[in-house]
Amino acid sequence: MADKITPRETNYSQWYVDIVTNAKLADYSPVKGCMVIRPNGYALWEKMQSILDRMFKETGHRNAYFPLLIPESFIKKEAEHVEGFSPELAVVTHGGGDELDEPLIIRPTSETIIWSMYKKWIQSYRDLPLLINQWANVVRWEKRTRLFLRTTEFLWQEGHTAHATEQEAKEETLKMLFVYQKFVEEYMGISVIVGEKSESEKFAGAVKTYTIEALMQDKKALQAGTSHFLGQNFAKAFDVSFQNRKGDLEYVWATSWGVSTRLIGALIMSHSDDKGLVLPPKIAPVEIVIVPIYKNNTKSTVIIYAENLYNSLKDKFSVIFDDDDQNKPGWKFSEWEMQGVPVRIEIGPRDIKKEQIVVARRDTGEKINVKRNSAEEKIRTLLEDIQNNLFRKSARFRQENTYQTADYNEFKEVISQKGGFIQAGWCGSAECEKKIKEDTKATIRALPLAKEETDRRKCIICGREAKYTAIFAKSY
Amino acid sequence: MADKITPRETNYSQWYVDIVTNAKLADYSPVKGCMVIRPNGYALWEKMQSILDRMFKETGHRNAYFPLLIPESFIKKEAEHVEGFSPELAVVTHGGGDELDEPLIIRPTSETIIWSMYKKWIQSYRDLPLLINQWANVVRWEKRTRLFLRTTEFLWQEGHTAHATEQEAKEETLKMLFVYQKFVEEYMGISVIVGEKSESEKFAGAVKTYTIEALMQDKKALQAGTSHFLGQNFAKAFDVSFQNRKGDLEYVWATSWGVSTRLIGALIMSHSDDKGLVLPPKIAPVEIVIVPIYKNNTKSTVIIYAENLYNSLKDKFSVIFDDDDQNKPGWKFSEWEMQGVPVRIEIGPRDIKKEQIVVARRDTGEKINVKRNSAEEKIRTLLEDIQNNLFRKSARFRQENTYQTADYNEFKEVISQKGGFIQAGWCGSAECEKKIKEDTKATIRALPLAKEETDRRKCIICGREAKYTAIFAKSY
């Protein structure tokens, strides 16, 4: 198994594909740009969904479902929206054997169809805030696709909220951004930069877009989630107003926010190694695998001992007892390493004599002997430790690969030679942003919310006064 | 609120629409035939999903996700399949601004795309059985639509399994049929007939289709779930063979099975009354609502007492404390009755003096006084009682509206005057089946698995020997 994976050093892109296919997370489909999410990959998505769904509900949101198909005219109602999404649309022209009077678009995102409904549901300040989330598939026609990272169809959640005041909508935008940050850092173990997008990188139709940006092992950035303050743009496009407490009509304020199956790509590229997937315990569908090691004459003793351990753990952890007779222990070790199971327990005749088990952690490869009677407690601590270690490693990696410079030559050298994030001053003009992109392929990933001490007095390009400290990187 | 509902006697169809819209379960969308599932409706679907998903996993299935879009040529590979689905297809002809070389179909069901993948994944008997389920949206172009019952887009789950032997696939087909029966009867409280479909009513591409059929309050049948034995039809169409234990190549055996958001329609039409929704506790997103009743001088006493009760119940039940000051208790009673909450607790100053609470059950309207210190226990029993009562009522209703006859004139009279299920002998010929449909609009809903004693010696139409006892009804 493991020898099928191309090492990262040899070919990073191939390494990624090898992990996805060998761990059976996803497969190419016969439909161009669309992938099949296999059971191992879908189990990750289910785990992410269940955690995020709880976080959304704890912050007062409810799930709903809106139509997949959107009248073409709707997409055109918000000027920036149509401009941004037009090149990516899939169009249904025939239904039930007949040509349609008006073509229907497969949703690339649901602002337009949802705001057409909000018009029916919102009349008064009493109807606000309206806090709705949708779990759904969306389609955006993509020329170049990669499993999980960029596919024509993907799965996501999209929150769409409506508010009586600008202030409240802005607070919601940031609240959900921080929900994403918490989820990605505390559960997925990925350290992110939290910031605002520049004008040219924001969502088509938003007033402001906020983002969490992660750094992959090849030193390229990946946008892991976005939250948009939409102002009154969609309320105006769909004529959604409400009567405020004073009895006056006002347009409604809006947000939208989403994360997608792309997060699975981020997860793989953050933690995995040349042996396969590495999963943080809080996201791992299986936390522990028990592998018995025996010969014919020790088989029954070992199986009984291992099964006893399995029974004592199975209500407290997600654990698999791999007692399959067809495969040897060494093969099983590789296979479960490939699948990223955080903790492996090995049990052989000698361990039983010593009343111990051998515990191997996937993140470091370290093996320790643990007394049988303290197994549960030690494993619990170990899982926490693995979770923390992965996050610390991710944070350290990001820190070690974040550079500061006030010199454009150095900037270009870092981008082309080292990669990673570069902090630099930016005057705020689209021209300077564009020049950097043309020169280096790097884009502004975020204007960080946390203002760090840095030499941001001057724009790295034009030398004028810098309005922002921007984070630049090449990205997925 | 409640007075907005048209009584069933006046107009059953309007009653149904009134419930769906007033309980805010769903709404009409601007896209013809597509509905919006509102948060109250989606909460029902989430509850159903979580129960079914657990049942699928307990029977060894894993979830995966396959593409929404299917090449047109795939749909055409299985002769009966294309014939059955052609009139209902939505076709994507343009993507990313260009006309596509081959049109893509929005999945009406996923047999074809899934079996094209199974060809890649199945080589040997070791790869079998392959037990996969998908939660997804599908699109079938419908001329006449009704909220939940028949919509162009709907949400469902579709199981697709692959087996080494015919026997095993047949067992799987029935196993999942019985999972559906258990779910619909034990959780949704709806009594169903379990049986096989006739040749003309089976799934396009199946060898045999099994169904669970429920009877709605207007005496029309509703197909609540189907499970199909697909034989080797799709394996042959997509050339999926495997090497058996002897080393020979054989085509794979298949099943598929599904239930959809249509079940929400069945739920509404089985239990609800002229006051609104009635929900079985096991499906109800909210089991209990607490309504405090007070005047200004008793407010704080009542609120404290009610809140204390809420706190003692909230970890054990799904409970809402409706302490909204804007609405009067009477309004709240109607509103929560509309939404189908199984148990309402009323607390007023006099109850507090007697150390009791008043408990009203939604299914019968009955109110009882319960001692405060036995509240939890009594409510638990009451919820079970409501669950059982709804199922018993449903079973009795079905029994009372099931007729047997050997006389075709009587048959026609029952269908047109009374409705309900009619058991009658059937020779098995498509001609007799067709004649009944033309004469009465009734179809064969099922050939029951449970053979009941009945006068099935002769076909109700032609008088020849009957091969089956068939259940006839008009249906949704």
PDB file of N, CA and C in Angstrom, chain A residues 27-31 36-40 42 46 57 62-69 74 87 89-96 100 107 116-117 120-121 126 137 141 153 155 326, chain B residues 27-31 36-40 42 46 57 62-69 71 74 87 89-96 100 107 116-117 120-121 126 137 141 153 155:
ATOM      1  N   ASP A  27     -12.629   9.563  -6.104  1.00  0.00           N
ATOM      2  CA  ASP A  27     -12.228   8.982  -7.373  1.00  0.00           C
ATOM      3  C   ASP A  27     -12.699   9.915  -8.495  1.00  0.00           C
ATOM      4  N   TYR A  28     -12.048   9.828  -9.627  1.00  0.00           N
ATOM      5  CA  TYR A  28     -12.477  10.592 -10.790  1.00  0.00           C
ATOM      6  C   TYR A  28     -13.766   9.973 -11.330  1.00  0.00           C
ATOM      7  N   SER A  29     -14.667  10.821 -11.790  1.00  0.00           N
ATOM      8  CA  SER A  29     -15.912  10.302 -12.355  1.00  0.00           C
ATOM      9  C   SER A  29     -15.867  10.445 -13.868  1.00  0.00           C
ATOM     10  N   PRO A  30     -16.790   9.783 -14.555  1.00  0.00           N
ATOM     11  CA  PRO A  30     -16.818   9.918 -16.015  1.00  0.00           C
ATOM     12  C   PRO A  30     -17.303  11.311 -16.456  1.00  0.00           C
ATOM     13  N   VAL A  31     -17.800  12.115 -15.510  1.00  0.00           N
ATOM     14  CA  VAL A  31     -18.268  13.455 -15.874  1.00  0.00           C
ATOM     15  C   VAL A  31     -17.133  14.440 -15.619  1.00  0.00           C
ATOM     16  N   VAL A  36     -16.220  11.580  -7.446  1.00  0.00           N
ATOM     17  CA  VAL A  36     -17.027  10.722  -6.584  1.00  0.00           C
ATOM     18  C   VAL A  36     -16.376  10.746  -5.210  1.00  0.00           C
ATOM     19  N   ILE A  37     -17.145  11.062  -4.193  1.00  0.00           N
ATOM     20  CA  ILE A  37     -16.611  11.006  -2.831  1.00  0.00           C
ATOM     21  C   ILE A  37     -16.897   9.608  -2.296  1.00  0.00           C
ATOM     22  N   ARG A  38     -15.829   8.841  -2.080  1.00  0.00           N
ATOM     23  CA  ARG A  38     -15.990   7.446  -1.657  1.00  0.00           C
ATOM     24  C   ARG A  38     -16.285   7.379  -0.151  1.00  0.00           C
ATOM     25  N   PRO A  39     -16.721   6.236   0.347  1.00  0.00           N
ATOM     26  CA  PRO A  39     -17.113   6.160   1.762  1.00  0.00           C
ATOM     27  C   PRO A  39     -16.068   6.703   2.748  1.00  0.00           C
ATOM     28  N   ASN A  40     -14.775   6.427   2.532  1.00  0.00           N
ATOM     29  CA  ASN A  40     -13.769   6.964   3.467  1.00  0.00           C
ATOM     30  C   ASN A  40     -13.730   8.491   3.454  1.00  0.00           C
ATOM     31  N   TYR A  42     -16.287  10.437   2.439  1.00  0.00           N
ATOM     32  CA  TYR A  42     -17.579  10.952   2.897  1.00  0.00           C
ATOM     33  C   TYR A  42     -17.695  10.888   4.420  1.00  0.00           C
ATOM     34  N   GLU A  46     -18.971  13.811   6.771  1.00  0.00           N
ATOM     35  CA  GLU A  46     -20.033  13.645   7.774  1.00  0.00           C
ATOM     36  C   GLU A  46     -19.582  14.130   9.152  1.00  0.00           C
ATOM     37  N   LYS A  57     -26.063  25.640  14.948  1.00  0.00           N
ATOM     38  CA  LYS A  57     -27.295  25.636  15.741  1.00  0.00           C
ATOM     39  C   LYS A  57     -27.087  26.347  17.071  1.00  0.00           C
ATOM     40  N   ARG A  62     -30.881  27.854  11.731  1.00  0.00           N
ATOM     41  CA  ARG A  62     -31.676  26.666  11.417  1.00  0.00           C
ATOM     42  C   ARG A  62     -31.438  26.275   9.963  1.00  0.00           C
ATOM     43  N   ASN A  63     -31.528  24.988   9.693  1.00  0.00           N
ATOM     44  CA  ASN A  63     -31.326  24.508   8.328  1.00  0.00           C
ATOM     45  C   ASN A  63     -32.608  24.561   7.515  1.00  0.00           C
ATOM     46  N   ALA A  64     -32.449  24.785   6.228  1.00  0.00           N
ATOM     47  CA  ALA A  64     -33.573  24.768   5.289  1.00  0.00           C
ATOM     48  C   ALA A  64     -33.031  24.292   3.949  1.00  0.00           C
ATOM     49  N   TYR A  65     -33.923  24.158   2.973  1.00  0.00           N
ATOM     50  CA  TYR A  65     -33.459  23.719   1.657  1.00  0.00           C
ATOM     51  C   TYR A  65     -34.175  24.490   0.551  1.00  0.00           C
ATOM     52  N   PHE A  66     -33.370  25.063  -0.338  1.00  0.00           N
ATOM     53  CA  PHE A  66     -33.882  25.867  -1.443  1.00  0.00           C
ATOM     54  C   PHE A  66     -33.594  25.154  -2.768  1.00  0.00           C
ATOM     55  N   PRO A  67     -34.335  25.504  -3.835  1.00  0.00           N
ATOM     56  CA  PRO A  67     -34.185  24.759  -5.092  1.00  0.00           C
ATOM     57  C   PRO A  67     -32.789  24.811  -5.697  1.00  0.00           C
ATOM     58  N   LEU A  68     -32.444  23.702  -6.319  1.00  0.00           N
ATOM     59  CA  LEU A  68     -31.193  23.554  -7.073  1.00  0.00           C
ATOM     60  C   LEU A  68     -31.172  24.467  -8.294  1.00  0.00           C
ATOM     61  N   LEU A  69     -32.346  24.640  -8.897  1.00  0.00           N
ATOM     62  CA  LEU A  69     -32.431  25.359 -10.175  1.00  0.00           C
ATOM     63  C   LEU A  69     -32.905  26.798  -9.964  1.00  0.00           C
ATOM     64  N   PHE A  74     -32.763  35.669 -12.440  1.00  0.00           N
ATOM     65  CA  PHE A  74     -32.412  35.978 -11.055  1.00  0.00           C
ATOM     66  C   PHE A  74     -30.934  36.293 -10.902  1.00  0.00           C
ATOM     67  N   PRO A  87     -19.226  33.195 -16.091  1.00  0.00           N
ATOM     68  CA  PRO A  87     -18.374  32.227 -16.815  1.00  0.00           C
ATOM     69  C   PRO A  87     -18.439  30.812 -16.258  1.00  0.00           C
ATOM     70  N   LEU A  89     -21.327  29.083 -15.171  1.00  0.00           N
ATOM     71  CA  LEU A  89     -22.671  28.539 -15.008  1.00  0.00           C
ATOM     72  C   LEU A  89     -22.956  27.299 -15.861  1.00  0.00           C
ATOM     73  N   ALA A  90     -23.700  26.365 -15.262  1.00  0.00           N
ATOM     74  CA  ALA A  90     -24.246  25.229 -16.010  1.00  0.00           C
ATOM     75  C   ALA A  90     -25.719  25.528 -16.257  1.00  0.00           C
ATOM     76  N   VAL A  91     -26.143  25.354 -17.494  1.00  0.00           N
ATOM     77  CA  VAL A  91     -27.473  25.821 -17.889  1.00  0.00           C
ATOM     78  C   VAL A  91     -28.373  24.674 -18.344  1.00  0.00           C
ATOM     79  N   VAL A  92     -29.556  24.592 -17.724  1.00  0.00           N
ATOM     80  CA  VAL A  92     -30.565  23.619 -18.136  1.00  0.00           C
ATOM     81  C   VAL A  92     -31.476  24.298 -19.148  1.00  0.00           C
ATOM     82  N   THR A  93     -31.539  23.732 -20.338  1.00  0.00           N
ATOM     83  CA  THR A  93     -32.371  24.343 -21.380  1.00  0.00           C
ATOM     84  C   THR A  93     -33.601  23.508 -21.719  1.00  0.00           C
ATOM     85  N   HIS A  94     -33.569  22.207 -21.309  1.00  0.00           N
ATOM     86  CA  HIS A  94     -34.685  21.323 -21.638  1.00  0.00           C
ATOM     87  C   HIS A  94     -35.169  20.584 -20.394  1.00  0.00           C
ATOM     88  N   GLY A  95     -36.484  20.451 -20.290  1.00  0.00           N
ATOM     89  CA  GLY A  95     -37.058  19.697 -19.178  1.00  0.00           C
ATOM     90  C   GLY A  95     -38.288  18.949 -19.638  1.00  0.00           C
ATOM     91  N   GLY A  96     -38.395  17.676 -19.246  1.00  0.00           N
ATOM     92  CA  GLY A  96     -39.571  16.893 -19.600  1.00  0.00           C
ATOM     93  C   GLY A  96     -39.785  16.803 -21.104  1.00  0.00           C
ATOM     94  N   LEU A 100     -37.228  24.837 -22.501  1.00  0.00           N
ATOM     95  CA  LEU A 100     -37.804  25.714 -21.474  1.00  0.00           C
ATOM     96  C   LEU A 100     -37.976  27.133 -22.000  1.00  0.00           C
ATOM     97  N   ARG A 107     -27.560  26.061  -9.331  1.00  0.00           N
ATOM     98  CA  ARG A 107     -27.014  27.042  -8.387  1.00  0.00           C
ATOM     99  C   ARG A 107     -25.483  26.957  -8.269  1.00  0.00           C
ATOM    100  N   SER A 116     -35.067  35.809  -3.142  1.00  0.00           N
ATOM    101  CA  SER A 116     -36.403  35.873  -3.753  1.00  0.00           C
ATOM    102  C   SER A 116     -37.449  35.320  -2.789  1.00  0.00           C
ATOM    103  N   MET A 117     -37.046  34.377  -1.927  1.00  0.00           N
ATOM    104  CA  MET A 117     -37.953  33.845  -0.910  1.00  0.00           C
ATOM    105  C   MET A 117     -38.035  34.779   0.306  1.00  0.00           C
ATOM    106  N   LYS A 120     -40.738  37.114   0.383  1.00  0.00           N
ATOM    107  CA  LYS A 120     -42.060  36.641   0.832  1.00  0.00           C
ATOM    108  C   LYS A 120     -42.145  36.568   2.351  1.00  0.00           C
ATOM    109  N   TRP A 121     -41.018  36.289   2.999  1.00  0.00           N
ATOM    110  CA  TRP A 121     -41.051  35.953   4.424  1.00  0.00           C
ATOM    111  C   TRP A 121     -40.774  37.138   5.353  1.00  0.00           C
ATOM    112  N   ARG A 126     -40.036  42.230  13.228  1.00  0.00           N
ATOM    113  CA  ARG A 126     -40.316  41.005  13.989  1.00  0.00           C
ATOM    114  C   ARG A 126     -39.860  39.744  13.258  1.00  0.00           C
ATOM    115  N   ASN A 137     -25.400  20.785  -2.644  1.00  0.00           N
ATOM    116  CA  ASN A 137     -24.415  20.696  -3.726  1.00  0.00           C
ATOM    117  C   ASN A 137     -24.538  21.937  -4.599  1.00  0.00           C
ATOM    118  N   TRP A 141     -18.721  25.707 -13.247  1.00  0.00           N
ATOM    119  CA  TRP A 141     -17.965  25.107 -14.336  1.00  0.00           C
ATOM    120  C   TRP A 141     -16.498  25.494 -14.226  1.00  0.00           C
ATOM    121  N   GLU A 153     -18.719  20.165  -9.502  1.00  0.00           N
ATOM    122  CA  GLU A 153     -19.739  20.068  -8.452  1.00  0.00           C
ATOM    123  C   GLU A 153     -19.011  19.874  -7.127  1.00  0.00           C
ATOM    124  N   LEU A 155     -19.802  19.818  -2.565  1.00  0.00           N
ATOM    125  CA  LEU A 155     -20.765  19.897  -1.461  1.00  0.00           C
ATOM    126  C   LEU A 155     -20.317  21.018  -0.530  1.00  0.00           C
ATOM    127  N   GLN A 326      -6.865 -12.736   6.844  1.00  0.00           N
ATOM    128  CA  GLN A 326      -6.299 -12.765   5.496  1.00  0.00           C
ATOM    129  C   GLN A 326      -5.001 -11.963   5.376  1.00  0.00           C
TER     130      GLN A 326
ATOM    131  N   ASP B  27     -42.727  25.996   1.189  1.00  0.00           N
ATOM    132  CA  ASP B  27     -43.319  27.107   0.463  1.00  0.00           C
ATOM    133  C   ASP B  27     -43.100  26.864  -1.035  1.00  0.00           C
ATOM    134  N   TYR B  28     -43.965  27.477  -1.849  1.00  0.00           N
ATOM    135  CA  TYR B  28     -43.783  27.415  -3.293  1.00  0.00           C
ATOM    136  C   TYR B  28     -42.582  28.272  -3.668  1.00  0.00           C
ATOM    137  N   SER B  29     -41.803  27.821  -4.645  1.00  0.00           N
ATOM    138  CA  SER B  29     -40.652  28.602  -5.085  1.00  0.00           C
ATOM    139  C   SER B  29     -40.977  29.227  -6.440  1.00  0.00           C
ATOM    140  N   PRO B  30     -40.154  30.186  -6.853  1.00  0.00           N
ATOM    141  CA  PRO B  30     -40.384  30.785  -8.181  1.00  0.00           C
ATOM    142  C   PRO B  30     -40.049  29.827  -9.323  1.00  0.00           C
ATOM    143  N   VAL B  31     -39.443  28.682  -9.003  1.00  0.00           N
ATOM    144  CA  VAL B  31     -39.112  27.725 -10.053  1.00  0.00           C
ATOM    145  C   VAL B  31     -40.219  26.687 -10.118  1.00  0.00           C
ATOM    146  N   VAL B  36     -39.532  25.073  -1.606  1.00  0.00           N
ATOM    147  CA  VAL B  36     -38.554  25.429  -0.587  1.00  0.00           C
ATOM    148  C   VAL B  36     -38.955  24.700   0.686  1.00  0.00           C
ATOM    149  N   ILE B  37     -38.029  23.959   1.262  1.00  0.00           N
ATOM    150  CA  ILE B  37     -38.306  23.310   2.543  1.00  0.00           C
ATOM    151  C   ILE B  37     -37.865  24.265   3.642  1.00  0.00           C
ATOM    152  N   ARG B  38     -38.831  24.775   4.388  1.00  0.00           N
ATOM    153  CA  ARG B  38     -38.543  25.782   5.416  1.00  0.00           C
ATOM    154  C   ARG B  38     -37.978  25.100   6.669  1.00  0.00           C
ATOM    155  N   PRO B  39     -37.409  25.874   7.583  1.00  0.00           N
ATOM    156  CA  PRO B  39     -36.765  25.253   8.752  1.00  0.00           C
ATOM    157  C   PRO B  39     -37.641  24.247   9.516  1.00  0.00           C
ATOM    158  N   ASN B  40     -38.934  24.535   9.697  1.00  0.00           N
ATOM    159  CA  ASN B  40     -39.783  23.562  10.402  1.00  0.00           C
ATOM    160  C   ASN B  40     -39.906  22.241   9.639  1.00  0.00           C
ATOM    161  N   TYR B  42     -37.653  21.179   7.364  1.00  0.00           N
ATOM    162  CA  TYR B  42     -36.337  20.563   7.261  1.00  0.00           C
ATOM    163  C   TYR B  42     -35.951  19.864   8.566  1.00  0.00           C
ATOM    164  N   GLU B  46     -34.420  16.219   8.911  1.00  0.00           N
ATOM    165  CA  GLU B  46     -33.182  15.924   9.649  1.00  0.00           C
ATOM    166  C   GLU B  46     -33.411  14.805  10.663  1.00  0.00           C
ATOM    167  N   LYS B  57     -26.564   2.236   8.728  1.00  0.00           N
ATOM    168  CA  LYS B  57     -25.207   1.904   9.182  1.00  0.00           C
ATOM    169  C   LYS B  57     -25.212   0.622  10.004  1.00  0.00           C
ATOM    170  N   ARG B  62     -22.488   2.138   4.044  1.00  0.00           N
ATOM    171  CA  ARG B  62     -21.711   3.364   4.232  1.00  0.00           C
ATOM    172  C   ARG B  62     -22.189   4.412   3.238  1.00  0.00           C
ATOM    173  N   ASN B  63     -22.084   5.669   3.623  1.00  0.00           N
ATOM    174  CA  ASN B  63     -22.506   6.745   2.730  1.00  0.00           C
ATOM    175  C   ASN B  63     -21.390   7.166   1.785  1.00  0.00           C
ATOM    176  N   ALA B  64     -21.783   7.617   0.604  1.00  0.00           N
ATOM    177  CA  ALA B  64     -20.850   8.150  -0.377  1.00  0.00           C
ATOM    178  C   ALA B  64     -21.601   9.203  -1.177  1.00  0.00           C
ATOM    179  N   TYR B  65     -20.876   9.846  -2.112  1.00  0.00           N
ATOM    180  CA  TYR B  65     -21.548  10.857  -2.925  1.00  0.00           C
ATOM    181  C   TYR B  65     -21.082  10.772  -4.378  1.00  0.00           C
ATOM    182  N   PHE B  66     -22.059  10.666  -5.268  1.00  0.00           N
ATOM    183  CA  PHE B  66     -21.797  10.544  -6.703  1.00  0.00           C
ATOM    184  C   PHE B  66     -22.283  11.802  -7.419  1.00  0.00           C
ATOM    185  N   PRO B  67     -21.752  12.060  -8.634  1.00  0.00           N
ATOM    186  CA  PRO B  67     -22.086  13.324  -9.309  1.00  0.00           C
ATOM    187  C   PRO B  67     -23.578  13.509  -9.608  1.00  0.00           C
ATOM    188  N   LEU B  68     -23.970  14.767  -9.526  1.00  0.00           N
ATOM    189  CA  LEU B  68     -25.326  15.213  -9.866  1.00  0.00           C
ATOM    190  C   LEU B  68     -25.613  15.017 -11.347  1.00  0.00           C
ATOM    191  N   LEU B  69     -24.571  15.234 -12.164  1.00  0.00           N
ATOM    192  CA  LEU B  69     -24.754  15.247 -13.620  1.00  0.00           C
ATOM    193  C   LEU B  69     -24.312  13.919 -14.235  1.00  0.00           C
ATOM    194  N   PRO B  71     -23.860  11.700 -17.913  1.00  0.00           N
ATOM    195  CA  PRO B  71     -23.855  11.773 -19.391  1.00  0.00           C
ATOM    196  C   PRO B  71     -25.132  11.136 -19.959  1.00  0.00           C
ATOM    197  N   PHE B  74     -25.306   7.437 -20.706  1.00  0.00           N
ATOM    198  CA  PHE B  74     -25.415   6.467 -19.611  1.00  0.00           C
ATOM    199  C   PHE B  74     -26.857   6.048 -19.376  1.00  0.00           C
ATOM    200  N   PRO B  87     -39.169  10.742 -20.192  1.00  0.00           N
ATOM    201  CA  PRO B  87     -40.080  11.902 -20.188  1.00  0.00           C
ATOM    202  C   PRO B  87     -39.853  12.855 -19.018  1.00  0.00           C
ATOM    203  N   LEU B  89     -36.726  13.949 -17.745  1.00  0.00           N
ATOM    204  CA  LEU B  89     -35.348  14.415 -17.573  1.00  0.00           C
ATOM    205  C   LEU B  89     -35.169  15.920 -17.739  1.00  0.00           C
ATOM    206  N   ALA B  90     -34.278  16.474 -16.895  1.00  0.00           N
ATOM    207  CA  ALA B  90     -33.815  17.856 -17.064  1.00  0.00           C
ATOM    208  C   ALA B  90     -32.425  17.789 -17.678  1.00  0.00           C
ATOM    209  N   VAL B  91     -32.207  18.565 -18.730  1.00  0.00           N
ATOM    210  CA  VAL B  91     -30.995  18.416 -19.535  1.00  0.00           C
ATOM    211  C   VAL B  91     -30.140  19.684 -19.517  1.00  0.00           C
ATOM    212  N   VAL B  92     -28.871  19.499 -19.152  1.00  0.00           N
ATOM    213  CA  VAL B  92     -27.904  20.600 -19.200  1.00  0.00           C
ATOM    214  C   VAL B  92     -27.214  20.550 -20.551  1.00  0.00           C
ATOM    215  N   THR B  93     -27.338  21.628 -21.303  1.00  0.00           N
ATOM    216  CA  THR B  93     -26.740  21.654 -22.644  1.00  0.00           C
ATOM    217  C   THR B  93     -25.548  22.607 -22.730  1.00  0.00           C
ATOM    218  N   HIS B  94     -25.439  23.529 -21.755  1.00  0.00           N
ATOM    219  CA  HIS B  94     -24.361  24.511 -21.782  1.00  0.00           C
ATOM    220  C   HIS B  94     -23.635  24.554 -20.441  1.00  0.00           C
ATOM    221  N   GLY B  95     -22.313  24.684 -20.506  1.00  0.00           N
ATOM    222  CA  GLY B  95     -21.527  24.821 -19.280  1.00  0.00           C
ATOM    223  C   GLY B  95     -20.362  25.763 -19.526  1.00  0.00           C
ATOM    224  N   GLY B  96     -20.137  26.677 -18.587  1.00  0.00           N
ATOM    225  CA  GLY B  96     -19.010  27.596 -18.714  1.00  0.00           C
ATOM    226  C   GLY B  96     -19.060  28.421 -19.988  1.00  0.00           C
ATOM    227  N   LEU B 100     -22.189  22.009 -24.699  1.00  0.00           N
ATOM    228  CA  LEU B 100     -21.478  20.785 -24.350  1.00  0.00           C
ATOM    229  C   LEU B 100     -21.472  19.818 -25.535  1.00  0.00           C
ATOM    230  N   ARG B 107     -29.415  13.992 -12.396  1.00  0.00           N
ATOM    231  CA  ARG B 107     -29.824  12.645 -11.973  1.00  0.00           C
ATOM    232  C   ARG B 107     -31.300  12.597 -11.558  1.00  0.00           C
ATOM    233  N   SER B 116     -21.413   2.813 -13.276  1.00  0.00           N
ATOM    234  CA  SER B 116     -20.206   3.117 -14.070  1.00  0.00           C
ATOM    235  C   SER B 116     -18.981   3.177 -13.148  1.00  0.00           C
ATOM    236  N   MET B 117     -19.174   3.552 -11.879  1.00  0.00           N
ATOM    237  CA  MET B 117     -18.067   3.559 -10.914  1.00  0.00           C
ATOM    238  C   MET B 117     -17.821   2.146 -10.362  1.00  0.00           C
ATOM    239  N   LYS B 120     -15.238   0.184 -11.939  1.00  0.00           N
ATOM    240  CA  LYS B 120     -13.847   0.446 -11.550  1.00  0.00           C
ATOM    241  C   LYS B 120     -13.492  -0.236 -10.227  1.00  0.00           C
ATOM    242  N   TRP B 121     -14.461  -0.362  -9.360  1.00  0.00           N
ATOM    243  CA  TRP B 121     -14.171  -0.776  -7.986  1.00  0.00           C
ATOM    244  C   TRP B 121     -14.330  -2.275  -7.735  1.00  0.00           C
ATOM    245  N   ARG B 126     -13.896 -10.633  -3.437  1.00  0.00           N
ATOM    246  CA  ARG B 126     -13.434  -9.949  -2.226  1.00  0.00           C
ATOM    247  C   ARG B 126     -13.950  -8.516  -2.134  1.00  0.00           C
ATOM    248  N   ASN B 137     -30.099  15.149  -3.690  1.00  0.00           N
ATOM    249  CA  ASN B 137     -31.253  15.717  -4.389  1.00  0.00           C
ATOM    250  C   ASN B 137     -31.352  15.082  -5.777  1.00  0.00           C
ATOM    251  N   TRP B 141     -38.785  15.809 -13.965  1.00  0.00           N
ATOM    252  CA  TRP B 141     -39.698  16.830 -14.461  1.00  0.00           C
ATOM    253  C   TRP B 141     -41.137  16.377 -14.290  1.00  0.00           C
ATOM    254  N   GLU B 153     -37.845  18.765  -8.031  1.00  0.00           N
ATOM    255  CA  GLU B 153     -36.659  18.378  -7.278  1.00  0.00           C
ATOM    256  C   GLU B 153     -37.127  17.852  -5.930  1.00  0.00           C
ATOM    257  N   LEU B 155     -35.532  15.675  -2.159  1.00  0.00           N
ATOM    258  CA  LEU B 155     -34.408  15.102  -1.432  1.00  0.00           C
ATOM    259  C   LEU B 155     -34.735  13.655  -1.115  1.00  0.00           C
TER     260      LEU B 155
END
